[in-house]
Short mmCIF file of N, CA, C and O in Angstrom, two decimals:
data_model
loop_
_atom_site.label_atom_id
_atom_site.label_comp_id
_atom_site.label_asym_id
_atom_site.label_seq_id
_atom_site.Cartn_x
_atom_site.Cartn_y
_atom_site.Cartn_z
N THR Q 173 0.83 -1.19 0.00
CA THR Q 173 0.00 0.00 0.00
C THR Q 173 0.87 1.24 0.00
O THR Q 173 2.05 1.18 0.32
N THR Q 174 0.27 2.38 -0.30
CA THR Q 174 1.02 3.64 -0.34
C THR Q 174 1.60 3.98 1.02
O THR Q 174 2.74 4.40 1.12
N THR Q 175 0.84 3.77 2.09
CA THR Q 175 1.32 4.07 3.43
C THR Q 175 2.55 3.26 3.78
O THR Q 175 3.53 3.79 4.29
N SER Q 176 2.54 1.98 3.49
CA SER Q 176 3.71 1.15 3.81
C SER Q 176 4.91 1.54 2.95
O SER Q 176 6.04 1.50 3.41
N MET Q 177 4.70 1.95 1.69
CA MET Q 177 5.79 2.42 0.84
C MET Q 177 6.40 3.69 1.42
O MET Q 177 7.60 3.84 1.46
N ILE Q 178 5.59 4.61 1.87
CA ILE Q 178 6.07 5.86 2.46
C ILE Q 178 6.83 5.57 3.73
O ILE Q 178 7.92 6.10 3.95
N ASN Q 179 6.31 4.70 4.61
CA ASN Q 179 7.00 4.36 5.84
C ASN Q 179 8.35 3.70 5.56
O ASN Q 179 9.33 3.98 6.23
N ALA Q 180 8.42 2.84 4.57
CA ALA Q 180 9.68 2.18 4.21
C ALA Q 180 10.69 3.20 3.71
O ALA Q 180 11.86 3.15 4.05
N THR Q 181 10.24 4.15 2.90
CA THR Q 181 11.13 5.17 2.38
C THR Q 181 11.60 6.10 3.49
O THR Q 181 12.75 6.50 3.53
N MET Q 182 10.73 6.42 4.41
CA MET Q 182 11.08 7.35 5.49
C MET Q 182 12.13 6.77 6.43
O MET Q 182 12.87 7.51 7.05
N THR Q 183 12.22 5.47 6.56
CA THR Q 183 13.18 4.88 7.47
C THR Q 183 14.55 4.67 6.81
O THR Q 183 15.46 4.20 7.45
N MET Q 184 14.68 5.03 5.54
CA MET Q 184 15.95 4.89 4.84
C MET Q 184 16.84 6.09 5.10
O MET Q 184 16.36 7.21 5.25
N LYS Q 185 18.16 5.86 5.16
CA LYS Q 185 19.13 6.94 5.31
C LYS Q 185 20.17 6.78 4.22
O LYS Q 185 20.57 5.67 3.89
N THR Q 186 20.62 7.90 3.64
CA THR Q 186 21.65 7.88 2.61
C THR Q 186 23.00 8.23 3.24
O THR Q 186 23.11 9.18 4.01
N TYR Q 187 24.02 7.44 2.91
CA TYR Q 187 25.37 7.61 3.43
C TYR Q 187 26.32 7.91 2.28
O TYR Q 187 26.17 7.36 1.19
N SER Q 188 27.33 8.74 2.51
CA SER Q 188 28.36 9.03 1.52
C SER Q 188 29.63 8.30 1.90
O SER Q 188 30.01 8.26 3.07
N VAL Q 189 30.31 7.72 0.89
CA VAL Q 189 31.55 6.98 1.10
C VAL Q 189 32.52 7.33 -0.03
O VAL Q 189 32.13 7.91 -1.03
N SER Q 190 33.79 6.95 0.15
CA SER Q 190 34.77 7.15 -0.91
C SER Q 190 35.82 6.05 -0.84
O SER Q 190 35.92 5.33 0.16
N CYS Q 191 36.63 5.99 -1.89
CA CYS Q 191 37.76 5.06 -1.87
C CYS Q 191 38.82 5.61 -0.92
O CYS Q 191 38.67 6.71 -0.38
N HIS Q 192 39.91 4.89 -0.74
CA HIS Q 192 40.96 5.31 0.20
C HIS Q 192 41.51 6.70 -0.10
O HIS Q 192 41.72 7.50 0.79
N CYS Q 193 41.78 6.98 -1.39
CA CYS Q 193 42.40 8.26 -1.74
C CYS Q 193 41.37 9.38 -1.92
O CYS Q 193 41.74 10.54 -2.00
N GLY Q 194 40.08 9.02 -2.01
CA GLY Q 194 39.02 10.02 -2.11
C GLY Q 194 38.64 10.42 -3.53
O GLY Q 194 37.75 11.24 -3.72
N ARG Q 195 39.30 9.86 -4.56
CA ARG Q 195 38.99 10.25 -5.94
C ARG Q 195 37.67 9.67 -6.43
O ARG Q 195 37.05 10.23 -7.33
N VAL Q 196 37.25 8.54 -5.89
CA VAL Q 196 35.98 7.92 -6.29
C VAL Q 196 34.99 8.07 -5.14
O VAL Q 196 35.27 7.64 -4.01
N GLN Q 197 33.87 8.71 -5.42
CA GLN Q 197 32.84 8.97 -4.41
C GLN Q 197 31.60 8.12 -4.71
O GLN Q 197 31.30 7.87 -5.88
N ALA Q 198 30.90 7.72 -3.67
CA ALA Q 198 29.68 6.94 -3.86
C ALA Q 198 28.71 7.25 -2.73
O ALA Q 198 29.08 7.85 -1.72
N LYS Q 199 27.48 6.83 -2.93
CA LYS Q 199 26.45 6.92 -1.90
C LYS Q 199 25.72 5.60 -1.85
O LYS Q 199 25.62 4.89 -2.85
N PHE Q 200 25.23 5.27 -0.67
CA PHE Q 200 24.36 4.11 -0.55
C PHE Q 200 23.29 4.44 0.46
O PHE Q 200 23.41 5.37 1.25
N ARG Q 201 22.20 3.70 0.40
CA ARG Q 201 21.13 3.91 1.37
C ARG Q 201 20.79 2.58 2.02
O ARG Q 201 21.01 1.51 1.45
N ARG Q 202 20.29 2.69 3.23
CA ARG Q 202 19.86 1.50 3.95
C ARG Q 202 18.91 1.95 5.05
O ARG Q 202 18.84 3.13 5.39
N LYS Q 203 18.18 0.99 5.59
CA LYS Q 203 17.27 1.29 6.68
C LYS Q 203 18.07 1.73 7.89
O LYS Q 203 19.08 1.12 8.24
N LYS Q 204 17.62 2.81 8.54
CA LYS Q 204 18.34 3.38 9.67
C LYS Q 204 18.52 2.40 10.82
O LYS Q 204 19.56 2.35 11.44
N ASP Q 205 17.50 1.63 11.11
CA ASP Q 205 17.53 0.77 12.29
C ASP Q 205 18.00 -0.66 12.00
O ASP Q 205 18.00 -1.50 12.88
N LEU Q 206 18.46 -0.92 10.79
CA LEU Q 206 18.93 -2.25 10.42
C LEU Q 206 20.36 -2.46 10.93
O LEU Q 206 21.22 -1.60 10.75
N LEU Q 207 20.61 -3.58 11.60
CA LEU Q 207 21.95 -3.87 12.08
C LEU Q 207 22.89 -4.06 10.90
O LEU Q 207 22.52 -4.63 9.88
N LEU Q 208 24.11 -3.59 11.05
CA LEU Q 208 25.11 -3.68 9.99
C LEU Q 208 26.19 -4.67 10.43
O LEU Q 208 26.78 -4.52 11.49
N THR Q 209 26.42 -5.69 9.62
CA THR Q 209 27.47 -6.66 9.90
C THR Q 209 28.73 -6.22 9.18
O THR Q 209 28.71 -6.00 7.97
N VAL Q 210 29.81 -6.06 9.90
CA VAL Q 210 31.09 -5.69 9.31
C VAL Q 210 32.12 -6.76 9.65
O VAL Q 210 31.97 -7.48 10.63
N TRP Q 211 33.13 -6.88 8.81
CA TRP Q 211 34.20 -7.79 9.14
C TRP Q 211 35.54 -7.12 8.89
O TRP Q 211 35.67 -6.21 8.09
N ASP Q 212 36.52 -7.59 9.63
CA ASP Q 212 37.87 -7.05 9.62
C ASP Q 212 38.74 -7.97 8.79
O ASP Q 212 39.10 -9.07 9.23
N CYS Q 213 39.08 -7.56 7.58
CA CYS Q 213 39.90 -8.37 6.68
C CYS Q 213 41.33 -8.42 7.22
O CYS Q 213 41.83 -7.44 7.76
N ASN Q 214 41.99 -9.56 7.06
CA ASN Q 214 43.35 -9.69 7.58
C ASN Q 214 44.42 -9.65 6.48
O ASN Q 214 45.56 -10.01 6.73
N CYS Q 215 44.06 -9.20 5.27
CA CYS Q 215 45.10 -9.07 4.24
C CYS Q 215 46.01 -7.88 4.62
O CYS Q 215 45.63 -7.03 5.42
N SER Q 216 47.19 -7.83 4.04
CA SER Q 216 48.16 -6.80 4.43
C SER Q 216 47.64 -5.39 4.13
O SER Q 216 47.86 -4.47 4.92
N ASP Q 217 46.95 -5.19 3.01
CA ASP Q 217 46.44 -3.87 2.67
C ASP Q 217 45.38 -3.41 3.66
O ASP Q 217 45.45 -2.29 4.18
N CYS Q 218 44.42 -4.26 3.94
CA CYS Q 218 43.34 -3.89 4.87
C CYS Q 218 43.88 -3.72 6.30
O CYS Q 218 43.44 -2.82 7.02
N ALA Q 219 44.83 -4.56 6.69
CA ALA Q 219 45.41 -4.43 8.03
C ALA Q 219 46.14 -3.09 8.16
O ALA Q 219 46.02 -2.40 9.18
N MET Q 220 46.89 -2.71 7.12
CA MET Q 220 47.62 -1.45 7.14
C MET Q 220 46.66 -0.25 7.21
O MET Q 220 46.90 0.70 7.93
N ARG Q 221 45.55 -0.33 6.46
CA ARG Q 221 44.61 0.78 6.41
C ARG Q 221 43.51 0.71 7.48
O ARG Q 221 42.67 1.59 7.56
N ARG Q 222 43.51 -0.39 8.23
CA ARG Q 222 42.50 -0.63 9.27
C ARG Q 222 41.09 -0.60 8.68
O ARG Q 222 40.17 -0.01 9.24
N ASN Q 223 40.91 -1.24 7.52
CA ASN Q 223 39.62 -1.29 6.83
C ASN Q 223 38.65 -2.23 7.54
O ASN Q 223 39.03 -3.30 7.99
N LEU Q 224 37.41 -1.83 7.58
CA LEU Q 224 36.30 -2.68 7.96
C LEU Q 224 35.40 -2.76 6.75
O LEU Q 224 35.17 -1.76 6.06
N HIS Q 225 34.88 -3.94 6.45
CA HIS Q 225 34.09 -4.16 5.24
C HIS Q 225 32.64 -4.47 5.58
O HIS Q 225 32.35 -5.09 6.59
N PHE Q 226 31.75 -4.04 4.69
CA PHE Q 226 30.34 -4.39 4.79
C PHE Q 226 29.77 -4.41 3.38
O PHE Q 226 30.39 -3.92 2.45
N MET Q 227 28.62 -4.99 3.23
CA MET Q 227 27.99 -5.09 1.91
C MET Q 227 26.64 -4.39 1.93
O MET Q 227 25.95 -4.38 2.94
N VAL Q 228 26.31 -3.82 0.76
CA VAL Q 228 24.98 -3.26 0.54
C VAL Q 228 24.49 -3.81 -0.80
O VAL Q 228 25.30 -4.21 -1.64
N ARG Q 229 23.20 -3.81 -1.00
CA ARG Q 229 22.64 -4.27 -2.27
C ARG Q 229 23.02 -3.30 -3.38
O ARG Q 229 23.05 -2.08 -3.18
N MET Q 230 23.28 -3.82 -4.57
CA MET Q 230 23.61 -2.96 -5.71
C MET Q 230 22.51 -1.95 -6.00
O MET Q 230 22.79 -0.84 -6.44
N THR Q 231 21.26 -2.32 -5.75
CA THR Q 231 20.16 -1.39 -6.01
C THR Q 231 20.14 -0.25 -5.01
O THR Q 231 19.42 0.72 -5.20
N GLU Q 232 20.93 -0.37 -3.94
CA GLU Q 232 20.99 0.68 -2.91
C GLU Q 232 22.32 1.45 -2.96
O GLU Q 232 22.64 2.20 -2.06
N PHE Q 233 23.11 1.25 -4.03
CA PHE Q 233 24.44 1.84 -4.15
C PHE Q 233 24.56 2.57 -5.47
O PHE Q 233 24.05 2.13 -6.49
N GLY Q 234 25.25 3.71 -5.45
CA GLY Q 234 25.49 4.44 -6.70
C GLY Q 234 26.74 5.28 -6.61
O GLY Q 234 27.06 5.85 -5.57
N LEU Q 235 27.49 5.34 -7.72
CA LEU Q 235 28.66 6.20 -7.83
C LEU Q 235 28.20 7.64 -8.01
O LEU Q 235 27.15 7.89 -8.58
N VAL Q 236 29.02 8.58 -7.56
CA VAL Q 236 28.68 10.00 -7.64
C VAL Q 236 29.55 10.66 -8.69
O VAL Q 236 30.76 10.44 -8.73
N ASP Q 237 28.94 11.49 -9.54
CA ASP Q 237 29.68 12.25 -10.55
C ASP Q 237 30.55 13.31 -9.90
O ASP Q 237 30.23 13.83 -8.83
N ASP Q 238 31.63 13.69 -10.58
CA ASP Q 238 32.46 14.82 -10.14
C ASP Q 238 31.63 16.09 -10.09
O ASP Q 238 30.79 16.32 -10.94
N GLY Q 239 31.88 16.90 -9.09
CA GLY Q 239 31.22 18.19 -9.02
C GLY Q 239 29.75 18.14 -8.70
O GLY Q 239 29.05 19.11 -8.82
N SER Q 240 29.25 16.99 -8.28
CA SER Q 240 27.83 16.86 -7.98
C SER Q 240 27.66 16.11 -6.68
O SER Q 240 28.32 15.12 -6.44
N ASP Q 241 26.79 16.60 -5.83
CA ASP Q 241 26.48 15.83 -4.62
C ASP Q 241 25.25 14.96 -4.83
O ASP Q 241 24.81 14.27 -3.94
N ASN Q 242 24.69 15.02 -6.03
CA ASN Q 242 23.54 14.19 -6.42
C ASN Q 242 22.34 14.31 -5.49
O ASN Q 242 21.64 13.36 -5.25
N ARG Q 243 22.09 15.51 -4.97
CA ARG Q 243 20.92 15.69 -4.12
C ARG Q 243 19.64 15.33 -4.85
O ARG Q 243 18.70 14.84 -4.27
N ASP Q 244 19.63 15.59 -6.15
CA ASP Q 244 18.43 15.30 -6.93
C ASP Q 244 18.28 13.82 -7.22
O ASP Q 244 17.28 13.39 -7.77
N ALA Q 245 19.26 13.01 -6.83
CA ALA Q 245 19.20 11.58 -7.12
C ALA Q 245 18.72 10.76 -5.93
O ALA Q 245 18.73 9.55 -5.98
N VAL Q 246 18.30 11.41 -4.86
CA VAL Q 246 17.77 10.65 -3.73
C VAL Q 246 16.54 9.91 -4.20
O VAL Q 246 15.64 10.49 -4.80
N PRO Q 247 16.51 8.61 -3.99
CA PRO Q 247 15.46 7.79 -4.57
C PRO Q 247 14.08 8.04 -3.99
O PRO Q 247 13.94 8.42 -2.84
N THR Q 248 13.09 7.82 -4.80
CA THR Q 248 11.72 7.79 -4.33
C THR Q 248 11.29 6.33 -4.34
O THR Q 248 12.03 5.47 -4.78
N GLU Q 249 10.08 6.07 -3.88
CA GLU Q 249 9.65 4.68 -3.82
C GLU Q 249 9.49 4.04 -5.18
O GLU Q 249 9.47 2.83 -5.31
N ASP Q 250 9.43 4.84 -6.26
CA ASP Q 250 9.23 4.24 -7.57
C ASP Q 250 10.44 4.36 -8.49
O ASP Q 250 10.34 4.11 -9.67
N ASN Q 251 11.62 4.76 -7.95
CA ASN Q 251 12.81 4.70 -8.82
C ASN Q 251 13.93 3.96 -8.11
O ASN Q 251 13.93 3.79 -6.91
N ASP Q 252 14.86 3.50 -8.88
CA ASP Q 252 15.95 2.67 -8.40
C ASP Q 252 17.14 3.55 -8.04
O ASP Q 252 17.62 4.32 -8.86
N PHE Q 253 17.64 3.45 -6.82
CA PHE Q 253 18.74 4.29 -6.35
C PHE Q 253 19.96 4.16 -7.24
O PHE Q 253 20.57 5.14 -7.62
N ASN Q 254 20.32 2.95 -7.60
CA ASN Q 254 21.51 2.70 -8.41
C ASN Q 254 21.40 3.39 -9.77
O ASN Q 254 22.33 4.04 -10.21
N ASN Q 255 20.27 3.27 -10.43
CA ASN Q 255 20.10 3.87 -11.75
C ASN Q 255 20.03 5.38 -11.69
O ASN Q 255 20.42 6.06 -12.61
N SER Q 256 19.51 5.93 -10.60
CA SER Q 256 19.36 7.37 -10.50
C SER Q 256 20.65 8.05 -10.06
O SER Q 256 20.83 9.22 -10.27
N THR Q 257 21.57 7.31 -9.46
CA THR Q 257 22.78 7.90 -8.91
C THR Q 257 23.98 7.70 -9.82
O THR Q 257 24.70 8.63 -10.11
N SER Q 258 24.24 6.49 -10.25
CA SER Q 258 25.41 6.22 -11.08
C SER Q 258 25.20 6.71 -12.50
O SER Q 258 24.12 6.60 -13.04
N SER Q 259 26.26 7.23 -13.07
CA SER Q 259 26.20 7.64 -14.47
C SER Q 259 27.36 6.98 -15.20
O SER Q 259 28.27 6.43 -14.58
N MET Q 260 27.34 7.08 -16.51
CA MET Q 260 28.45 6.52 -17.29
C MET Q 260 29.75 7.24 -16.96
O MET Q 260 30.80 6.63 -16.89
N LEU Q 261 29.68 8.56 -16.71
CA LEU Q 261 30.86 9.33 -16.35
C LEU Q 261 31.45 8.85 -15.03
O LEU Q 261 32.65 8.65 -14.90
N ALA Q 262 30.59 8.63 -14.03
CA ALA Q 262 31.04 8.15 -12.73
C ALA Q 262 31.62 6.74 -12.84
O ALA Q 262 32.64 6.42 -12.22
N GLN Q 263 30.99 5.89 -13.63
CA GLN Q 263 31.48 4.53 -13.83
C GLN Q 263 32.84 4.55 -14.52
O GLN Q 263 33.75 3.80 -14.15
N GLN Q 264 33.01 5.41 -15.52
CA GLN Q 264 34.29 5.51 -16.22
C GLN Q 264 35.39 5.99 -15.28
O GLN Q 264 36.51 5.48 -15.29
N LYS Q 265 35.08 6.97 -14.44
CA LYS Q 265 36.06 7.46 -13.47
C LYS Q 265 36.45 6.34 -12.51
O LYS Q 265 37.63 6.16 -12.19
N TYR Q 266 35.48 5.58 -12.05
CA TYR Q 266 35.74 4.44 -11.16
C TYR Q 266 36.73 3.47 -11.82
O TYR Q 266 37.70 3.05 -11.20
N GLU Q 267 36.50 3.15 -13.07
CA GLU Q 267 37.38 2.21 -13.77
C GLU Q 267 38.76 2.82 -14.04
O GLU Q 267 39.77 2.14 -13.94
N ASP Q 268 38.81 4.12 -14.36
CA ASP Q 268 40.08 4.80 -14.63
C ASP Q 268 40.93 4.96 -13.37
O ASP Q 268 42.15 4.89 -13.42
N GLU Q 269 40.29 5.23 -12.24
CA GLU Q 269 41.00 5.56 -11.00
C GLU Q 269 41.33 4.35 -10.14
O GLU Q 269 41.98 4.49 -9.11
N THR Q 270 40.86 3.17 -10.51
CA THR Q 270 41.11 1.98 -9.71
C THR Q 270 41.72 0.87 -10.55
O THR Q 270 41.65 0.89 -11.78
N ILE Q 271 42.34 -0.09 -9.88
CA ILE Q 271 42.97 -1.23 -10.54
C ILE Q 271 42.21 -2.48 -10.11
O ILE Q 271 41.96 -2.70 -8.92
N LEU Q 272 41.84 -3.32 -11.08
CA LEU Q 272 41.13 -4.56 -10.80
C LEU Q 272 42.10 -5.60 -10.25
O LEU Q 272 43.18 -5.79 -10.80
N TYR Q 273 41.71 -6.24 -9.18
CA TYR Q 273 42.51 -7.33 -8.62
C TYR Q 273 41.59 -8.50 -8.30
O TYR Q 273 40.57 -8.30 -7.65
N GLN Q 274 41.93 -9.67 -8.79
CA GLN Q 274 41.20 -10.89 -8.46
C GLN Q 274 42.21 -11.92 -8.00
O GLN Q 274 43.30 -12.02 -8.56
N TRP Q 275 41.86 -12.68 -7.01
CA TRP Q 275 42.79 -13.69 -6.50
C TRP Q 275 42.12 -15.04 -6.44
O TRP Q 275 40.90 -15.14 -6.57
N GLY Q 276 42.96 -16.07 -6.28
CA GLY Q 276 42.45 -17.43 -6.12
C GLY Q 276 41.55 -17.87 -7.26
O GLY Q 276 41.95 -17.95 -8.40
N THR Q 277 40.30 -18.12 -6.92
CA THR Q 277 39.32 -18.65 -7.88
C THR Q 277 38.75 -17.59 -8.81
O THR Q 277 37.94 -17.89 -9.66
N LYS Q 278 39.14 -16.36 -8.62
CA LYS Q 278 38.64 -15.21 -9.40
C LYS Q 278 37.15 -14.96 -9.14
O LYS Q 278 36.48 -14.29 -9.91
N THR Q 279 36.62 -15.51 -8.05
CA THR Q 279 35.23 -15.28 -7.69
C THR Q 279 35.06 -13.89 -7.07
O THR Q 279 34.17 -13.15 -7.44
N ALA Q 280 35.92 -13.58 -6.12
CA ALA Q 280 35.87 -12.26 -5.48
C ALA Q 280 36.57 -11.25 -6.37
O ALA Q 280 37.59 -11.55 -7.00
N VAL Q 281 36.02 -10.06 -6.47
CA VAL Q 281 36.58 -9.00 -7.28
C VAL Q 281 36.82 -7.81 -6.38
O VAL Q 281 35.97 -7.43 -5.58
N ARG Q 282 37.98 -7.21 -6.49
CA ARG Q 282 38.31 -6.03 -5.68
C ARG Q 282 38.99 -5.02 -6.57
O ARG Q 282 39.81 -5.37 -7.41
N ARG Q 283 38.63 -3.77 -6.41
CA ARG Q 283 39.30 -2.68 -7.14
C ARG Q 283 40.02 -1.82 -6.11
O ARG Q 283 39.44 -1.45 -5.10
N PHE Q 284 41.28 -1.52 -6.38
CA PHE Q 284 42.11 -0.70 -5.50
C PHE Q 284 42.38 0.64 -6.16
O PHE Q 284 42.61 0.70 -7.37
N CYS Q 285 42.42 1.70 -5.36
CA CYS Q 285 42.79 3.02 -5.90
C CYS Q 285 44.29 3.20 -5.78
O CYS Q 285 44.98 2.42 -5.20
#
């Protein structure tokens, strides 16, 4: 119903994040009261940077264009956060500014700045 859609949207919060060096910016949204599971990776890079990792759904994540805080891209109940936030320009910058690294079975994918 419309009421439940509005209540679900109202409990969402948008967070801003970036890569280590800050050249790639992104936003994601999630329910404010939802518990967040994080893990502490023990690889040498993450240990050195004291990284903690967590996952969000791709539909709740979007890259941010240069020079834009994407205020107009805050999702409504009938649009997809990922499609409204990420652009081809932001995706190209992400690929240009990071290096793809895959290890072992090549199942996990990681990009480093």
